[in-house]
XYZ file of C-alpha atoms in Angstrom:
179
model
C 48.280 1.544 121.563
C 44.584 2.793 122.228
C 43.815 -0.809 123.488
C 46.948 -0.860 125.703
C 45.964 2.613 127.011
C 42.175 1.344 127.867
C 43.730 -1.848 129.536
C 45.992 0.216 131.808
C 42.959 2.556 132.562
C 40.729 -0.590 133.484
C 43.726 -1.966 135.673
C 43.859 1.546 137.555
C 40.254 1.542 137.922
C 40.361 -2.182 139.378
C 43.142 -1.389 141.772
C 41.314 1.779 142.969
C 37.954 -0.163 143.378
C 39.941 -2.992 145.131
C 41.455 -0.626 147.484
C 38.348 0.982 148.311
C 36.588 -2.488 149.020
C 39.572 -3.208 151.399
C 38.897 0.121 153.249
C 35.347 -0.246 153.175
C 35.395 -3.674 154.891
C 38.683 -3.074 157.079
C 37.138 -3.394 160.346
C 35.408 -6.873 159.854
C 38.489 -8.175 157.773
C 40.759 -7.246 160.643
C 38.373 -9.009 163.112
C 38.555 -12.037 160.643
C 42.102 -12.256 160.227
C 43.054 -11.555 163.787
C 40.221 -13.036 165.528
C 39.725 -9.754 167.488
C 36.156 -10.390 168.324
C 36.483 -12.424 171.562
C 33.069 -14.004 171.296
C 33.712 -15.445 168.027
C 37.545 -15.737 168.059
C 37.653 -19.348 167.757
C 35.342 -19.626 164.985
C 36.319 -16.692 162.889
C 40.039 -16.425 163.114
C 41.053 -18.574 160.141
C 44.067 -17.250 159.207
C 43.076 -16.189 155.807
C 44.764 -13.010 154.829
C 42.060 -10.195 154.210
C 43.297 -9.301 150.847
C 42.422 -12.779 149.514
C 38.939 -12.418 150.880
C 38.546 -9.080 149.346
C 39.863 -10.127 146.133
C 37.177 -13.072 145.835
C 34.641 -10.846 146.817
C 35.687 -8.232 144.133
C 35.751 -10.999 141.547
C 32.401 -12.431 142.637
C 30.396 -9.338 143.101
C 32.479 -6.102 142.431
C 32.990 -5.709 146.190
C 29.326 -6.484 146.997
C 27.934 -3.922 144.572
C 26.542 -6.360 142.147
C 25.119 -9.412 143.768
C 22.704 -10.571 141.025
C 19.565 -9.720 139.022
C 17.970 -13.055 138.953
C 15.505 -14.389 141.603
C 17.399 -17.242 143.287
C 14.358 -19.385 143.546
C 13.610 -19.102 139.910
C 17.291 -19.734 138.817
C 17.407 -22.826 140.852
C 13.887 -24.384 139.723
C 14.982 -23.686 136.134
C 18.379 -25.366 136.477
C 17.141 -28.143 138.602
C 14.203 -29.074 136.296
C 15.243 -28.076 132.744
C 19.050 -28.264 132.659
C 19.622 -32.182 132.668
C 23.427 -32.023 132.760
C 23.576 -30.529 136.237
C 19.900 -31.126 137.355
C 20.922 -33.426 140.473
C 23.371 -30.571 141.589
C 20.776 -27.797 141.304
C 17.959 -29.959 142.865
C 20.257 -30.366 145.940
C 20.836 -26.609 145.879
C 17.001 -25.874 145.551
C 16.306 -28.280 148.702
C 19.026 -26.388 150.658
C 17.357 -22.963 149.715
C 14.061 -24.210 151.177
C 16.071 -25.316 154.363
C 17.584 -21.969 154.835
C 13.963 -20.307 154.955
C 12.971 -19.983 158.499
C 13.727 -17.831 161.438
C 17.288 -17.262 160.622
C 17.020 -16.402 156.927
C 15.849 -12.657 157.035
C 14.316 -12.745 153.451
C 11.333 -14.352 151.531
C 12.659 -16.948 149.169
C 10.826 -15.372 146.187
C 12.509 -12.095 146.882
C 16.214 -13.055 146.996
C 18.135 -11.906 144.085
C 21.418 -13.670 142.900
C 23.209 -15.141 140.080
C 21.790 -16.998 137.154
C 23.132 -20.132 138.847
C 21.426 -19.585 142.251
C 24.468 -17.989 144.029
C 23.616 -15.049 146.449
C 25.049 -12.463 148.472
C 28.319 -10.337 148.414
C 30.405 -13.472 148.131
C 27.928 -15.634 146.019
C 27.240 -18.515 148.256
C 25.228 -21.361 146.973
C 22.597 -22.463 149.537
C 24.468 -25.623 150.469
C 27.724 -23.825 151.099
C 25.816 -21.053 153.072
C 24.553 -23.875 155.261
C 27.799 -25.478 155.748
C 29.455 -22.376 156.796
C 26.678 -21.182 159.081
C 25.701 -18.180 157.023
C 22.438 -16.768 158.007
C 22.525 -13.330 155.775
C 24.646 -13.600 152.733
C 24.174 -10.053 151.976
C 25.459 -8.839 155.419
C 29.416 -8.230 155.161
C 29.732 -8.921 158.848
C 28.389 -12.520 158.327
C 29.474 -13.010 154.549
C 33.145 -12.164 155.075
C 33.812 -14.324 158.196
C 31.813 -17.125 156.254
C 34.195 -16.535 153.310
C 37.193 -17.118 155.544
C 35.746 -20.219 156.942
C 34.939 -21.579 153.609
C 38.367 -20.678 152.093
C 40.052 -22.395 155.185
C 38.235 -25.436 154.630
C 39.425 -25.310 150.930
C 42.956 -24.630 152.077
C 42.928 -27.583 154.279
C 41.601 -29.691 151.574
C 43.841 -28.503 148.767
C 47.029 -27.370 150.806
C 47.601 -24.060 148.923
C 45.745 -20.927 149.210
C 45.977 -20.292 145.374
C 44.181 -23.859 144.640
C 41.741 -22.866 147.404
C 40.803 -19.484 145.682
C 40.571 -21.212 142.470
C 38.032 -23.623 143.837
C 36.151 -20.953 145.674
C 35.558 -18.767 142.312
C 34.529 -21.845 140.262
C 37.677 -22.719 138.822
C 39.280 -26.402 138.946
C 41.856 -26.475 141.281
C 42.932 -30.040 140.263
C 45.877 -30.187 137.652
C 44.678 -31.388 134.401
C 46.488 -34.366 132.632
C 50.066 -34.012 131.847
């Protein structure tokens, strides 16, 4: 009974925090969902429900509050050269991180904090994905949320289902296993 009450309390807390995340980013979510920003309408209006974007950001970073405590550069170097099973993937991500640096990326690479796997920002983009969706500042909600919508839309087009797209976005395997 005690565990059930604790789970109920955790669920209520998550719902409260999720609702707060939706309210906190309401303006940018409305812009992404409806394409109200005329300059970026064609690029940002991807038809992804704002609740899906907020849910993914909630899962990834607790609505942007916890974006990581590892230096992204260190994480990628370590995984690229000391984790043989995925070394090729992380070497490519490390190369992409260096490509991010420049006039458009507002941070020094040795200062960027993220996940132990090298993901960064409020939506936890890997460097390659950030480049693919044109994300300049992964910590800025006004850039990261539209980039998330763009990324989700691309996955939706690939998998044909928003649930599968969300699973792929959060690191799940969207392909059905053997029957």
